[in-house]
Coordinates of C-alpha atoms in Angstrom, one line a residue:
M1 CA 6.4 -13.4 14.8
E2 CA 6.2 -11.1 11.3
K3 CA 7.9 -7.9 11.5
L4 CA 7.9 -5.5 8.6
H5 CA 9.9 -2.0 8.4
I6 CA 8.3 1.0 6.4
N7 CA 11.3 3.3 5.4
L8 CA 10.4 7.0 5.7
D9 CA 13.5 8.2 6.8
E10 CA 12.4 10.2 10.4
K11 CA 9.0 8.8 9.8
S12 CA 9.8 5.1 9.7
Y13 CA 8.1 2.5 12.0
D14 CA 7.8 -1.1 12.3
I15 CA 4.6 -3.6 11.9
F16 CA 4.5 -6.1 13.7
I17 CA 2.2 -9.4 13.2
E18 CA 1.7 -12.4 15.6
R19 CA -1.2 -14.2 17.3
G20 CA -1.5 -13.3 21.0
I21 CA 0.5 -10.2 20.6
F22 CA -2.0 -8.1 22.1
E23 CA -1.8 -9.4 25.4
E24 CA 2.0 -8.1 25.3
V25 CA 1.1 -4.6 23.5
G26 CA 2.7 -2.9 26.6
K27 CA 6.1 -4.6 26.0
Y28 CA 6.0 -3.1 22.3
I29 CA 5.0 0.4 23.0
S30 CA 8.1 0.5 25.9
K31 CA 10.4 0.3 22.7
F32 CA 9.7 4.1 22.0
Y33 CA 7.3 5.5 24.6
K34 CA 8.8 6.2 28.0
K35 CA 5.8 8.3 29.5
K36 CA 3.1 6.9 31.7
K37 CA -0.1 8.5 30.0
I38 CA -1.9 6.9 27.3
V39 CA -5.3 7.5 25.9
V40 CA -7.1 4.7 23.8
V41 CA -9.6 5.8 21.1
T42 CA -12.2 3.3 20.3
D43 CA -15.9 2.6 19.2
T44 CA -18.6 0.7 21.3
N45 CA -18.1 -2.6 19.3
V46 CA -14.6 -3.0 19.7
D47 CA -14.7 -1.5 23.5
S48 CA -17.8 -4.3 24.6
L49 CA -15.2 -7.0 23.4
Y50 CA -11.6 -5.9 24.2
G51 CA -11.6 -2.3 26.0
D52 CA -10.8 -3.2 29.8
M53 CA -8.7 -6.1 28.3
L54 CA -6.4 -3.5 26.6
L55 CA -6.3 -1.1 29.5
K56 CA -5.3 -4.0 32.0
N57 CA -2.4 -5.0 29.7
L58 CA -1.2 -1.5 29.7
E59 CA -1.5 -0.9 33.4
N60 CA 0.4 -4.4 34.0
S61 CA 3.3 -2.7 31.8
G62 CA 3.2 0.2 34.1
Y63 CA 1.1 2.6 31.9
V64 CA -1.7 5.1 33.2
P65 CA -4.5 4.4 30.3
S66 CA -7.6 6.4 29.7
K67 CA -10.2 5.5 27.3
V68 CA -12.5 7.6 24.8
V69 CA -15.3 5.5 23.5
F70 CA -17.5 6.8 20.5
D71 CA -20.4 5.0 18.7
A72 CA -19.7 2.3 16.1
G73 CA -20.4 2.9 12.2
E74 CA -19.1 4.7 9.4
E75 CA -22.2 7.1 9.7
N76 CA -20.3 8.5 12.8
K77 CA -16.8 9.1 11.2
N78 CA -17.6 12.9 11.2
F79 CA -17.1 16.2 12.7
D80 CA -19.5 15.8 15.6
T81 CA -18.2 12.7 16.7
L82 CA -14.5 14.1 16.1
T83 CA -15.4 17.4 18.5
K84 CA -16.6 15.2 21.2
V85 CA -13.2 12.8 20.7
Y86 CA -11.3 15.9 21.2
E87 CA -12.8 17.0 24.3
K88 CA -12.9 13.8 26.0
I89 CA -9.1 13.6 25.1
I90 CA -8.5 16.9 26.8
D91 CA -10.6 16.4 29.6
S92 CA -8.8 12.9 30.4
G93 CA -5.4 15.2 30.9
I94 CA -3.7 13.8 28.2
K95 CA -0.9 16.2 26.5
R96 CA 1.0 16.6 23.4
G97 CA 3.7 14.5 24.6
D98 CA 1.6 11.6 25.7
L99 CA 0.6 8.6 23.2
L100 CA -2.7 7.8 22.0
I101 CA -4.0 4.3 20.7
A102 CA -6.0 4.0 17.7
F103 CA -7.9 0.6 18.6
G104 CA -10.6 -0.6 16.2
G105 CA -11.2 -1.1 12.4
G106 CA -10.9 1.4 9.8
V107 CA -13.6 3.9 11.0
V108 CA -11.4 4.2 14.4
G109 CA -8.1 4.1 12.8
D110 CA -9.0 7.1 10.2
L111 CA -10.9 9.2 13.1
A112 CA -8.4 8.6 15.9
G113 CA -5.4 9.0 13.7
F114 CA -7.1 12.1 12.4
A115 CA -7.7 13.4 16.0
A116 CA -3.9 12.5 16.7
S117 CA -2.5 14.5 13.6
T118 CA -4.4 17.7 14.6
I119 CA -5.0 17.7 18.3
Y120 CA -2.3 20.0 20.3
R121 CA -1.2 20.4 16.5
G122 CA -0.1 16.7 16.3
M123 CA 0.7 13.7 19.1
D124 CA 2.1 10.3 18.6
F125 CA 0.1 7.6 18.1
I126 CA 0.1 3.9 17.3
Q127 CA -2.6 1.5 15.5
I128 CA -4.0 -1.5 16.8
P129 CA -6.0 -2.6 14.0
T130 CA -8.9 -5.3 14.9
T131 CA -10.6 -6.0 11.6
L132 CA -9.2 -7.5 8.6
L133 CA -9.7 -4.8 6.4
A134 CA -7.7 -2.6 8.9
Q135 CA -5.0 -5.1 9.4
V136 CA -4.1 -5.6 5.8
D137 CA -4.8 -2.1 4.7
S138 CA -6.2 1.1 6.4
S139 CA -3.7 0.6 9.6
V140 CA -0.8 1.0 7.4
G141 CA 0.2 4.2 5.2
G142 CA -0.9 6.9 7.5
K143 CA -4.1 8.0 5.5
V144 CA -6.2 9.8 8.3
A145 CA -9.7 11.3 7.7
V146 CA -13.0 11.8 8.5
D147 CA -16.2 12.1 6.3
T148 CA -18.3 15.1 5.4
T149 CA -21.9 15.5 4.3
R150 CA -20.3 15.7 0.5
G151 CA -18.4 12.5 0.7
K152 CA -16.0 10.1 2.3
N153 CA -12.6 11.0 3.7
L154 CA -12.8 14.5 2.0
V155 CA -10.8 16.1 5.1
G156 CA -7.6 14.3 6.3
S157 CA -4.1 14.4 6.4
F158 CA -1.3 11.8 6.1
Y159 CA 0.3 11.3 9.5
Q160 CA 2.4 8.2 10.2
P161 CA 2.1 6.0 13.4
K162 CA 5.1 5.0 15.5
M163 CA 4.1 1.6 15.2
V164 CA 1.4 -1.0 13.9
I165 CA 0.4 -4.0 16.3
I166 CA -1.7 -6.6 14.3
D167 CA -3.0 -9.5 16.2
P168 CA -5.1 -11.9 14.0
E169 CA -6.6 -13.5 17.2
L170 CA -8.5 -10.3 17.3
L171 CA -10.4 -11.3 13.9
K172 CA -12.0 -14.1 15.9
T173 CA -15.0 -12.1 17.2
L174 CA -15.7 -10.4 13.6
D175 CA -18.9 -11.5 12.0
E176 CA -18.4 -13.6 8.8
R177 CA -19.4 -10.6 6.6
E178 CA -16.7 -8.3 8.1
V179 CA -14.2 -10.9 7.3
R180 CA -15.5 -11.1 3.6
S181 CA -15.5 -7.3 3.7
G182 CA -11.9 -7.5 4.2
M183 CA -11.2 -9.9 1.8
A184 CA -12.1 -7.6 -0.9
E185 CA -9.1 -5.4 0.0
V186 CA -6.9 -8.5 0.2
I187 CA -7.8 -9.4 -3.3
K188 CA -7.4 -6.0 -4.3
Y189 CA -3.5 -6.3 -3.6
G190 CA -3.0 -9.5 -5.6
A191 CA -5.0 -7.7 -8.5
I192 CA -2.9 -4.5 -8.9
Y193 CA 0.5 -5.6 -7.7
D194 CA 1.1 -9.5 -7.4
N195 CA -0.6 -12.1 -9.9
E196 CA 1.0 -15.2 -8.1
F197 CA -0.7 -14.0 -4.6
F198 CA -3.8 -13.1 -6.5
N199 CA -3.8 -17.2 -7.8
Y200 CA -3.0 -18.4 -4.5
L201 CA -6.0 -16.7 -3.1
L202 CA -8.0 -18.0 -5.8
E203 CA -6.9 -21.5 -5.4
K204 CA -8.0 -21.4 -2.1
E205 CA -10.8 -23.8 -1.3
D206 CA -13.1 -20.9 0.7
L207 CA -12.8 -18.3 3.1
K208 CA -12.1 -20.8 5.9
S209 CA -8.9 -22.1 4.3
S210 CA -7.6 -18.7 3.6
M211 CA -8.1 -17.8 7.3
E212 CA -6.1 -20.8 8.1
D213 CA -3.2 -19.0 6.5
I214 CA -4.1 -15.6 7.7
E215 CA -0.8 -14.3 9.1
K216 CA 0.8 -14.9 5.7
I217 CA -2.0 -13.3 3.9
I218 CA -1.7 -10.1 6.2
K219 CA 1.9 -10.1 5.8
R220 CA 1.9 -10.2 2.3
C221 CA -0.8 -7.2 1.8
C222 CA 1.3 -5.2 4.1
E223 CA 4.5 -6.0 2.2
I224 CA 2.9 -4.5 -0.9
K225 CA 1.7 -1.7 0.6
A226 CA 4.9 -0.8 2.3
K227 CA 6.7 -1.2 -0.7
I228 CA 4.3 1.5 -2.4
V229 CA 4.2 3.7 0.4
E230 CA 7.8 3.9 0.6
V231 CA 7.9 5.4 -3.0
D232 CA 4.9 7.3 -2.8
E233 CA 3.8 8.4 0.8
L234 CA 1.6 11.3 -0.2
D235 CA -0.5 9.7 -2.9
L236 CA 0.7 11.7 -5.8
G237 CA 2.1 8.8 -8.1
L238 CA 2.4 5.4 -7.3
R239 CA 0.2 4.9 -4.7
M240 CA -2.5 5.9 -6.6
I241 CA -2.9 2.1 -7.5
L242 CA -4.0 1.4 -4.4
N243 CA -7.6 3.1 -5.3
F244 CA -8.3 0.2 -7.7
G245 CA -12.2 0.0 -7.5
H246 CA -12.3 2.7 -4.9
T247 CA -13.6 5.8 -7.2
L248 CA -16.8 3.7 -8.0
G249 CA -16.9 1.9 -4.8
H250 CA -16.6 5.3 -2.4
A251 CA -19.3 6.8 -4.6
I252 CA -21.7 3.4 -4.0
E253 CA -21.3 3.8 -0.4
K254 CA -22.1 7.6 -0.4
Y255 CA -25.2 6.9 -2.7
Y256 CA -26.5 4.4 0.0
D257 CA -25.3 6.6 2.7
Y258 CA -23.1 3.7 3.9
T259 CA -25.9 1.8 5.1
K260 CA -26.3 -0.9 2.1
Y261 CA -23.0 -2.1 1.7
T262 CA -19.8 -2.4 4.0
H263 CA -16.4 -0.5 2.6
G264 CA -15.4 -3.8 1.3
E265 CA -18.5 -4.9 -0.5
A266 CA -18.6 -1.5 -2.0
I267 CA -15.0 -1.9 -3.3
S268 CA -15.6 -5.3 -4.5
I269 CA -18.6 -4.2 -6.8
G270 CA -16.1 -1.1 -7.7
M271 CA -13.3 -3.4 -8.6
Y272 CA -15.5 -5.5 -11.1
E273 CA -17.2 -2.9 -12.9
I274 CA -14.1 -1.0 -13.7
T275 CA -12.4 -4.3 -14.9
I276 CA -15.5 -4.6 -17.2
L277 CA -15.3 -1.0 -18.4
G278 CA -11.5 -1.5 -18.9
E279 CA -12.1 -4.3 -21.2
K280 CA -14.9 -2.2 -23.2
L281 CA -12.3 0.4 -23.5
G282 CA -9.4 -1.8 -24.7
I283 CA -7.3 -0.9 -21.6
T284 CA -7.6 -4.2 -19.6
K285 CA -6.8 -7.8 -21.0
T286 CA -10.0 -9.5 -22.4
G287 CA -10.8 -12.1 -20.0
E288 CA -9.6 -10.3 -16.8
S289 CA -13.1 -9.4 -15.6
K290 CA -13.9 -13.3 -15.6
K291 CA -10.9 -13.9 -13.4
I292 CA -12.1 -10.8 -10.9
K293 CA -15.7 -12.1 -11.0
E294 CA -14.6 -15.9 -10.2
I295 CA -12.3 -14.4 -7.2
L296 CA -14.9 -12.4 -6.0
K297 CA -17.6 -14.9 -6.1
K298 CA -15.5 -17.6 -4.4
Y299 CA -15.2 -14.8 -1.1
E300 CA -19.2 -14.4 -1.6
L301 CA -18.6 -10.8 -2.4
P302 CA -21.1 -8.8 -4.4
I303 CA -19.9 -7.6 -7.9
E304 CA -22.9 -5.2 -9.2
D305 CA -25.6 -3.1 -8.2
K306 CA -28.5 -1.4 -10.1
V307 CA -27.5 2.1 -9.0
N308 CA -28.4 5.4 -10.8
L309 CA -25.1 6.2 -12.6
G310 CA -26.2 9.7 -12.9
D311 CA -25.9 10.2 -9.5
L312 CA -22.8 8.0 -9.1
I313 CA -21.0 10.6 -11.5
E314 CA -22.1 13.7 -9.3
I315 CA -20.7 12.2 -6.5
M316 CA -17.3 11.2 -8.3
K317 CA -17.1 14.6 -9.1
S318 CA -16.9 15.2 -5.2
D319 CA -14.3 12.4 -4.5
K320 CA -11.2 13.7 -2.7
K321 CA -9.1 12.1 -5.7
N322 CA -10.4 15.1 -7.9
I323 CA -7.6 17.3 -8.6
S324 CA -8.2 20.3 -10.3
G325 CA -11.2 18.4 -12.4
I326 CA -9.2 15.8 -13.0
L327 CA -9.9 12.0 -11.9
N328 CA -7.5 9.3 -12.0
F329 CA -9.3 5.9 -12.6
I330 CA -7.3 3.0 -12.2
F331 CA -7.7 0.1 -14.4
L332 CA -6.1 -3.4 -14.8
S333 CA -3.8 -3.9 -17.7
E334 CA -3.7 -7.4 -16.6
I335 CA -4.0 -9.1 -13.3
G336 CA -0.9 -7.9 -11.0
K337 CA -0.6 -4.8 -13.4
V338 CA -2.2 -2.0 -13.6
E339 CA -2.7 1.5 -15.6
V340 CA -3.7 4.9 -14.4
K341 CA -6.0 7.0 -16.7
K342 CA -6.9 10.7 -16.0
V343 CA -10.2 11.7 -17.0
A344 CA -11.6 15.1 -16.9
E345 CA -14.5 15.9 -14.7
E346 CA -16.8 16.8 -17.5
E347 CA -15.6 13.5 -19.8
I348 CA -16.6 11.2 -16.8
G349 CA -20.3 10.7 -18.0
N350 CA -19.8 10.4 -21.8
K351 CA -16.4 8.7 -22.0
L352 CA -16.6 6.2 -19.0
L353 CA -19.9 5.3 -18.1
K354 CA -21.8 5.0 -21.0

């Protein structure tokens, strides 16, 4: 059992990481939740694999669970889906003092978490992430959101879960592409914060050998994110470094309407391209882009795309990280260290991408 604590005063919570913990989920929930009703919000993919199993596990612990299921896919992380989820939660008889479980990957965690933060003006929830990307990144830190037609995660909030329960066994039903996608976020943590961890990942023979140590990998990513979130919960300073590769990556996702690349694949391209750009601008130590390329290729992640830069620039101007016309671009100084560079909206095209 690996246990981490995120210290956010009255919003503090624990992260539990253990193979097989999914079967004991009720025991952990009972540590803080003494009522009976629970609503599980998940998507069609996760529900078909584990939905009934989770409800049975909860029932065996004396809970009275209900289930709300929406269609899987980033394209469904929107207000239409959110409205249906709200209505189903209300129809299930769940009230403000009850508990919501976000059970799925990043899309489920974001949408269900946002639903929890807003329905009845806020109800408690926990995260049970089922993808590698969600287990190492999106389930921790309290960012919840939905997409709009103008971009990804433009409407959201910071709303911390009461607990995060991570079972690496749930990763066994993922297809290989999804696992590789999650490795992009794993690599990000080494690149921005921990050169030793980066080299550890680089020295692994392949994805299979990394998966053999997946509990250690998940723990290290969560440790890094916990340290960052404890310092900057609301993404006003240090937490910005977690966006390495994301400004470009999110724009690429939006450019293709979330159909060509997974989130991790788009972030992979973003990390490589921004590192090349950093070297050109004299911000990033020469040669670091080769290391980024090597590690991304090792895990068979994409590094480039012939995208229309003019369109990308317009999308980036709508990014949620655009604060009063200023975007913060995250560059590597070198592997394990970053530099935040503020760029005015009107400068993006002529100063950065040419």
